[in-house]
CSV table of N, CA and C in Angstrom, one decimal:
chain,number,residue,atom,x,y,z
A,1,SER,N,0.8,-1.2,0.0
A,1,SER,CA,0.0,0.0,-0.1
A,1,SER,C,0.8,1.2,0.0
A,2,VAL,N,0.2,2.3,-0.4
A,2,VAL,CA,1.0,3.6,-0.6
A,2,VAL,C,1.4,4.0,0.9
A,3,LEU,N,0.6,3.6,1.7
A,3,LEU,CA,0.7,4.3,3.1
A,3,LEU,C,1.4,3.4,4.0
A,4,SER,N,2.1,2.1,3.5
A,4,SER,CA,2.8,1.2,4.2
A,4,SER,C,4.1,1.9,4.9
A,5,GLY,N,4.6,3.0,4.4
A,5,GLY,CA,5.8,3.5,4.8
A,5,GLY,C,5.4,4.7,5.9
A,6,LEU,N,4.3,4.7,6.1
A,6,LEU,CA,3.9,6.0,7.1
A,6,LEU,C,3.7,5.4,8.6
A,7,PRO,N,4.2,6.0,9.6
A,7,PRO,CA,4.1,5.4,10.8
A,7,PRO,C,2.5,5.7,11.3
A,8,ASP,N,2.3,5.1,12.3
A,8,ASP,CA,0.8,5.1,12.8
A,8,ASP,C,0.4,6.7,13.1
A,9,ARG,N,-0.3,7.3,12.3
A,9,ARG,CA,-0.8,8.7,12.5
A,9,ARG,C,-2.2,8.6,12.4
A,10,SER,N,-2.9,8.0,13.4
A,10,SER,CA,-4.3,8.2,13.2
A,10,SER,C,-4.7,9.2,14.0
A,11,VAL,N,-5.7,9.9,13.8
A,11,VAL,CA,-6.1,11.0,14.4
A,11,VAL,C,-7.3,10.6,15.7
A,12,HIS,N,-6.9,11.2,16.8
A,12,HIS,CA,-7.7,10.7,18.0
A,12,HIS,C,-8.7,11.9,18.2
A,13,GLU,N,-8.7,13.1,17.9
A,13,GLU,CA,-9.6,14.1,18.1
A,13,GLU,C,-9.5,15.3,17.0
A,14,VAL,N,-10.5,15.7,16.8
A,14,VAL,CA,-10.6,16.9,15.8
A,14,VAL,C,-11.4,17.9,16.2
A,15,VAL,N,-11.1,19.3,16.1
A,15,VAL,CA,-11.8,20.3,16.5
A,15,VAL,C,-11.9,21.5,15.4
A,16,SER,N,-13.0,21.8,15.0
A,16,SER,CA,-13.0,23.0,14.1
A,16,SER,C,-12.7,24.4,14.8
A,17,GLU,N,-11.7,25.1,14.1
A,17,GLU,CA,-11.5,26.5,14.7
A,17,GLU,C,-12.1,27.4,13.8
A,18,GLY,N,-13.0,27.1,12.9
A,18,GLY,CA,-13.4,28.1,11.9
A,18,GLY,C,-12.4,28.5,11.0
A,19,GLY,N,-12.9,29.3,9.8
A,19,GLY,CA,-12.0,29.9,9.1
A,19,GLY,C,-11.3,28.8,8.2
A,20,CYS,N,-12.0,27.6,8.0
A,20,CYS,CA,-11.3,26.6,7.2
A,20,CYS,C,-10.2,25.7,8.0
A,21,LEU,N,-10.1,26.0,9.2
A,21,LEU,CA,-9.0,25.5,10.0
A,21,LEU,C,-9.4,24.3,10.9
A,22,LEU,N,-8.8,23.3,10.9
A,22,LEU,CA,-9.1,22.2,12.0
A,22,LEU,C,-8.0,21.9,12.7
A,23,LEU,N,-8.1,21.8,14.1
A,23,LEU,CA,-6.9,21.3,15.1
A,23,LEU,C,-7.2,19.8,15.1
A,24,LEU,N,-6.0,19.1,14.9
A,24,LEU,CA,-5.9,17.8,14.7
A,24,LEU,C,-5.3,17.3,15.8
A,25,GLU,N,-5.6,16.2,16.8
A,25,GLU,CA,-4.7,15.6,17.8
A,25,GLU,C,-4.6,14.2,17.3
A,26,PHE,N,-3.3,13.8,17.1
A,26,PHE,CA,-2.9,12.4,16.6
A,26,PHE,C,-2.7,11.5,17.8
A,27,GLU,N,-2.9,10.1,17.7
A,27,GLU,CA,-2.7,9.2,18.8
A,27,GLU,C,-1.4,9.5,19.5
A,28,THR,N,-0.3,10.0,18.7
A,28,THR,CA,1.0,10.0,19.2
A,28,THR,C,1.0,11.3,20.4
A,29,GLY,N,-0.1,12.0,20.4
A,29,GLY,CA,-0.3,13.4,21.1
A,29,GLY,C,0.2,14.6,20.4
A,30,GLU,N,0.8,14.5,19.1
A,30,GLU,CA,0.9,15.6,18.3
A,30,GLU,C,-0.3,16.2,17.9
A,31,LEU,N,0.0,17.5,18.0
A,31,LEU,CA,-1.2,18.6,17.7
A,31,LEU,C,-0.9,19.3,16.5
A,32,ARG,N,-1.6,19.1,15.4
A,32,ARG,CA,-1.3,19.7,14.0
A,32,ARG,C,-2.6,20.6,13.7
A,33,ARG,N,-2.3,21.7,12.9
A,33,ARG,CA,-3.1,22.2,12.3
A,33,ARG,C,-3.5,22.2,10.8
A,34,LEU,N,-4.7,21.9,10.3
A,34,LEU,CA,-5.0,21.6,8.9
A,34,LEU,C,-5.9,22.5,8.4
A,35,ASP,N,-5.3,23.4,7.3
A,35,ASP,CA,-6.3,24.4,6.6
A,35,ASP,C,-6.8,23.6,5.3
A,36,VAL,N,-8.1,23.5,5.5
A,36,VAL,CA,-8.9,22.8,4.4
A,36,VAL,C,-9.2,23.7,3.2
A,37,SER,N,-8.6,25.0,3.1
A,37,SER,CA,-9.2,26.1,2.1
A,37,SER,C,-8.6,25.4,0.7
A,38,SER,N,-7.6,24.5,0.7
A,38,SER,CA,-6.8,24.1,-0.4
A,38,SER,C,-8.0,23.2,-1.2
A,39,PHE,N,-8.8,22.5,-0.4
A,39,PHE,CA,-9.9,21.5,-0.9
A,39,PHE,C,-10.9,22.1,-1.6
A,40,LEU,N,-11.4,23.7,-1.3
A,40,LEU,CA,-12.2,24.4,-1.7
A,40,LEU,C,-12.2,24.3,-3.4
A,41,LYS,N,-11.1,24.3,-4.0
A,41,LYS,CA,-10.9,24.3,-5.4
A,41,LYS,C,-11.4,23.3,-6.0
A,42,ARG,N,-11.6,22.0,-5.4
A,42,ARG,CA,-12.2,20.9,-5.9
A,42,ARG,C,-13.6,21.1,-6.5
A,43,GLY,N,-14.3,22.2,-5.8
A,43,GLY,CA,-15.6,22.6,-6.2
A,43,GLY,C,-16.6,21.6,-5.7
A,44,GLY,N,-17.8,21.9,-6.0
A,44,GLY,CA,-19.0,20.8,-5.6
A,44,GLY,C,-19.0,21.0,-4.2
A,45,ALA,N,-19.4,19.9,-3.6
A,45,ALA,CA,-19.6,19.7,-2.1
A,45,ALA,C,-18.5,20.1,-1.3
A,46,TYR,N,-17.2,20.2,-1.8
A,46,TYR,CA,-15.9,20.6,-1.0
A,46,TYR,C,-16.2,22.2,-0.7
A,47,GLU,N,-16.8,22.9,-1.5
A,47,GLU,CA,-17.2,24.3,-1.3
A,47,GLU,C,-17.9,24.7,0.0
A,48,ARG,N,-18.7,23.7,0.6
A,48,ARG,CA,-19.2,23.7,1.8
A,48,ARG,C,-18.3,23.7,2.9
A,49,LEU,N,-17.1,23.5,2.9
A,49,LEU,CA,-16.2,23.5,4.1
A,49,LEU,C,-15.9,24.9,4.3
A,50,ARG,N,-16.3,25.8,3.4
A,50,ARG,CA,-16.1,27.3,3.7
A,50,ARG,C,-16.9,27.7,4.8
A,51,ASP,N,-18.1,27.1,5.0
A,51,ASP,CA,-19.1,27.5,6.1
A,51,ASP,C,-18.6,26.9,7.5
A,52,ASP,N,-18.5,27.6,8.1
A,52,ASP,CA,-17.6,27.4,9.6
A,52,ASP,C,-19.0,26.4,10.3
A,53,GLU,N,-20.3,26.7,10.0
A,53,GLU,CA,-21.1,25.9,10.9
A,53,GLU,C,-21.2,24.4,10.2
A,54,TYR,N,-20.9,24.2,9.0
A,54,TYR,CA,-20.6,22.9,8.3
A,54,TYR,C,-19.4,22.2,8.6
A,55,LEU,N,-18.5,23.1,8.6
A,55,LEU,CA,-17.0,22.6,9.1
A,55,LEU,C,-17.0,22.0,10.3
A,56,LYS,N,-17.8,22.5,11.4
A,56,LYS,CA,-17.9,21.7,12.5
A,56,LYS,C,-18.5,20.3,12.7
A,57,LEU,N,-19.2,20.1,11.5
A,57,LEU,CA,-19.7,18.6,11.3
A,57,LEU,C,-18.9,17.6,11.1
A,58,VAL,N,-17.4,17.8,11.3
A,58,VAL,CA,-16.4,16.9,10.7
A,58,VAL,C,-16.3,15.8,11.7
A,59,ARG,N,-16.2,14.7,11.2
A,59,ARG,CA,-16.2,13.4,12.0
A,59,ARG,C,-14.9,12.6,11.6
A,60,ILE,N,-14.4,12.0,12.7
A,60,ILE,CA,-13.2,11.0,12.3
A,60,ILE,C,-13.7,9.6,11.9
A,61,ILE,N,-13.2,9.1,10.7
A,61,ILE,CA,-13.8,8.1,10.0
A,61,ILE,C,-12.5,7.1,9.7
A,62,ASP,N,-12.8,5.9,9.3
A,62,ASP,CA,-12.2,5.1,8.9
A,62,ASP,C,-11.0,4.5,10.0
A,63,GLY,N,-11.4,4.6,11.2
A,63,GLY,CA,-10.6,4.1,12.4
A,63,GLY,C,-9.6,5.1,12.7
A,64,GLY,N,-9.9,6.2,12.4
A,64,GLY,CA,-9.1,7.6,12.8
A,64,GLY,C,-7.9,7.9,11.6
A,65,MET,N,-8.2,7.1,10.6
A,65,MET,CA,-7.2,7.4,9.3
A,65,MET,C,-7.7,8.5,8.3
A,66,ALA,N,-9.1,9.0,8.6
A,66,ALA,CA,-9.6,10.1,7.8
A,66,ALA,C,-10.6,10.9,8.4
A,67,LEU,N,-11.1,12.0,7.8
A,67,LEU,CA,-12.0,13.0,8.1
A,67,LEU,C,-13.2,12.8,7.2
A,68,GLY,N,-14.2,13.1,7.6
A,68,GLY,CA,-15.3,13.0,6.9
A,68,GLY,C,-16.4,14.0,7.3
A,69,TRP,N,-17.3,14.5,6.3
A,69,TRP,CA,-18.4,15.4,6.6
A,69,TRP,C,-19.8,14.6,6.1
A,70,PRO,N,-20.8,15.1,6.5
A,70,PRO,CA,-22.2,14.5,6.1
A,70,PRO,C,-22.4,14.3,4.6
A,71,ASP,N,-21.9,15.3,3.8
A,71,ASP,CA,-22.1,15.3,2.3
A,71,ASP,C,-21.2,14.6,1.6
A,72,GLY,N,-20.3,13.7,2.4
A,72,GLY,CA,-19.5,12.9,1.5
A,72,GLY,C,-18.2,13.3,1.4
A,73,GLN,N,-17.7,14.4,1.7
A,73,GLN,CA,-16.4,15.2,1.6
A,73,GLN,C,-15.5,14.4,2.6
A,74,GLU,N,-14.1,14.0,2.0
A,74,GLU,CA,-13.4,13.4,2.8
A,74,GLU,C,-12.0,13.7,2.7
A,75,VAL,N,-11.2,13.7,3.8
A,75,VAL,CA,-9.9,14.1,3.7
A,75,VAL,C,-8.9,12.8,4.3
A,76,TYR,N,-8.1,12.3,3.5
A,76,TYR,CA,-7.4,11.1,3.8
A,76,TYR,C,-5.9,11.3,4.5
A,77,PRO,N,-5.4,10.3,5.0
A,77,PRO,CA,-4.3,10.1,6.1
A,77,PRO,C,-3.1,11.0,5.6
A,78,GLU,N,-2.8,10.8,4.2
A,78,GLU,CA,-1.6,11.5,3.6
A,78,GLU,C,-1.7,13.0,3.7
A,79,ALA,N,-3.0,13.4,3.5
A,79,ALA,CA,-3.2,14.9,3.3
A,79,ALA,C,-3.3,15.5,4.7
A,80,LEU,N,-3.8,14.6,5.7
A,80,LEU,CA,-4.0,15.0,7.1
A,80,LEU,C,-2.6,15.6,7.8
A,81,PHE,N,-1.6,14.7,7.4
A,81,PHE,CA,-0.3,14.9,7.9
A,81,PHE,C,0.5,15.9,7.2
A,82,ALA,N,0.6,15.5,6.1
A,82,ALA,CA,1.5,16.2,4.8
A,82,ALA,C,0.9,17.9,4.8
A,83,MET,N,-0.4,17.9,4.9
A,83,MET,CA,-0.8,19.4,4.5
A,83,MET,C,-1.1,20.1,6.0
A,84,SER,N,-0.7,19.6,7.0
A,84,SER,CA,-1.0,20.1,8.5
A,84,SER,C,0.3,20.8,8.7
A,85,GLU,N,0.4,21.7,9.6
A,85,GLU,CA,1.4,22.4,10.4
A,85,GLU,C,1.5,21.9,11.8
A,86,ARG,N,2.6,21.7,12.4
A,86,ARG,CA,2.6,21.1,13.7
A,86,ARG,C,2.4,22.3,14.7
A,87,VAL,N,1.6,22.3,15.7
A,87,VAL,CA,1.2,23.1,16.7
A,87,VAL,C,1.9,22.7,18.1
A,88,ARG,N,2.1,21.3,18.3
A,88,ARG,CA,2.8,21.0,19.7
A,88,ARG,C,3.3,19.6,19.3
């Protein structure tokens, strides 16, 4: 698998900070901030992530390996880590 070289980076908790920002706590205790604004250019349902109220509906899916929203938008593990910035 493409992900076989990655350490276990499952997400333990996610909090919407508004303004397209999500705070992710990984199982390792590491905190990272993910800006989902880059996903808006995909158009369609991903444009809903611009709405702070909708952004708050984020859920951890796939056993901590991805994030998802009610309308089917998903962000997968390689993006969660590679596109986020370390907070702690």
